[in-house]
Amino acid sequence: MVRSWKPATDAEIGRQYDFAVEAGRAADAAEPRAASARYDRATGRVEVELRNRCLFAFPAEMGQGLRG
C-alpha cells in the first residue's frame, strides 16, 4: 500500500489558520450566539438569552433529552 499523505507545511498551516479565524469571525457576526441559558422551574421552560439580548424560551419537555 502506497502512502500518499504528506505533512502540511508551516505556510499551509498558517493559511488554514487564517481562513478558520476569518470564518469564525464571519459566523460570530452573522449567526445568533447564546450568552446564557437557564431552566425556569416556575414555568418549566428553558430560557436561552442571545448575545443580541433576544430571549428564546421553550418548554423543557420539547427539548430532546430534557423530558423529566
Coordinates of N, CA, C and O in Angstrom, one line a residue, residues 16-51:
Q16 N -4.4 27.9 6.6 CA -5.6 27.3 7.1 C -6.1 28.0 8.4 O -7.3 28.1 8.6
Y17 N -5.1 28.3 9.2 CA -5.4 29.0 10.5 C -6.1 30.4 10.2 O -7.1 30.7 10.8
D18 N -5.5 31.1 9.3 CA -6.1 32.4 9.0 C -7.5 32.3 8.4 O -8.4 33.1 8.7
F19 N -7.7 31.3 7.5 CA -9.0 31.0 7.0 C -10.0 30.7 8.1 O -11.2 31.2 8.1
A20 N -9.6 29.8 9.0 CA -10.5 29.4 10.1 C -10.9 30.6 11.0 O -12.0 30.7 11.5
V21 N -9.9 31.4 11.3 CA -10.2 32.6 12.2 C -11.2 33.5 11.5 O -12.1 34.0 12.1
E22 N -11.0 33.8 10.2 CA -11.9 34.7 9.5 C -13.3 34.0 9.4 O -14.3 34.7 9.5
A23 N -13.4 32.7 9.1 CA -14.7 32.1 9.1 C -15.4 32.2 10.4 O -16.6 32.4 10.5
G24 N -14.6 32.0 11.5 CA -15.2 32.2 12.9 C -15.7 33.6 13.1 O -16.8 33.7 13.7
R25 N -15.0 34.6 12.7 CA -15.4 36.0 12.8 C -16.7 36.2 12.0 O -17.6 36.9 12.5
A26 N -16.8 35.7 10.8 CA -17.9 35.9 10.0 C -19.1 35.2 10.6 O -20.2 35.8 10.7
A27 N -19.0 34.0 11.1 CA -20.1 33.3 11.7 C -20.5 34.0 13.0 O -21.7 34.1 13.3
D28 N -19.6 34.5 13.8 CA -19.9 35.2 15.0 C -20.7 36.4 14.7 O -21.6 36.7 15.5
A29 N -20.5 37.1 13.6 CA -21.2 38.3 13.3 C -22.6 38.0 12.7 O -23.5 38.8 12.9
A30 N -22.7 36.9 12.0 CA -23.9 36.6 11.3 C -24.9 35.7 12.0 O -26.1 35.7 11.7
E31 N -24.4 34.8 12.9 CA -25.2 33.8 13.5 C -25.6 34.2 14.9 O -24.8 34.8 15.6
P32 N -26.8 33.8 15.3 CA -27.2 34.0 16.7 C -26.3 33.2 17.7 O -26.0 32.0 17.3
R33 N -25.8 33.8 18.7 CA -25.0 33.1 19.7 C -25.5 33.2 21.1 O -26.0 34.3 21.5
A34 N -25.5 32.1 21.8 CA -26.0 32.1 23.2 C -25.1 32.8 24.1 O -23.9 32.6 24.1
A35 N -25.6 33.7 25.0 CA -24.9 34.3 26.0 C -25.1 33.6 27.3 O -24.1 33.5 28.2
S36 N -26.3 33.1 27.6 CA -26.6 32.3 28.8 C -27.8 31.4 28.6 O -28.6 31.6 27.6
A37 N -28.0 30.5 29.4 CA -29.1 29.6 29.4 C -29.4 29.2 30.8 O -28.6 29.1 31.7
R38 N -30.7 29.0 31.1 CA -31.2 28.6 32.4 C -32.5 27.9 32.3 O -33.2 28.0 31.4
Y39 N -32.8 27.1 33.4 CA -34.1 26.5 33.5 C -34.9 27.2 34.5 O -34.5 27.5 35.6
D40 N -36.1 27.6 34.1 CA -37.0 28.4 35.0 C -38.0 27.3 35.6 O -38.9 26.9 34.9
R41 N -37.8 27.0 36.8 CA -38.6 25.9 37.4 C -40.1 26.3 37.5 O -41.0 25.5 37.4
A42 N -40.3 27.6 37.8 CA -41.7 28.1 37.9 C -42.5 27.9 36.6 O -43.7 27.6 36.7
T43 N -41.9 28.1 35.5 CA -42.7 28.0 34.2 C -42.4 26.6 33.5 O -43.1 26.3 32.6
G44 N -41.3 25.9 33.9 CA -40.9 24.7 33.3 C -40.3 24.9 31.9 O -40.2 24.0 31.1
R45 N -39.7 26.1 31.7 CA -39.1 26.4 30.4 C -37.6 26.6 30.5 O -37.1 26.9 31.6
V46 N -37.0 26.3 29.4 CA -35.6 26.6 29.3 C -35.5 27.9 28.6 O -36.2 28.1 27.6
E47 N -34.7 28.8 29.1 CA -34.6 30.2 28.6 C -33.1 30.4 28.1 O -32.2 30.1 28.8
V48 N -33.0 30.7 26.9 CA -31.7 31.0 26.3 C -31.6 32.5 25.9 O -32.4 32.9 25.0
E49 N -30.7 33.2 26.4 CA -30.5 34.6 26.1 C -29.4 34.7 25.1 O -28.3 34.1 25.3
L50 N -29.6 35.4 24.0 CA -28.6 35.5 22.9 C -27.8 36.8 23.2 O -28.2 37.6 23.9
R51 N -26.6 36.8 22.5 CA -25.8 38.0 22.7 C -26.4 39.3 22.3 O -26.1 40.3 22.8

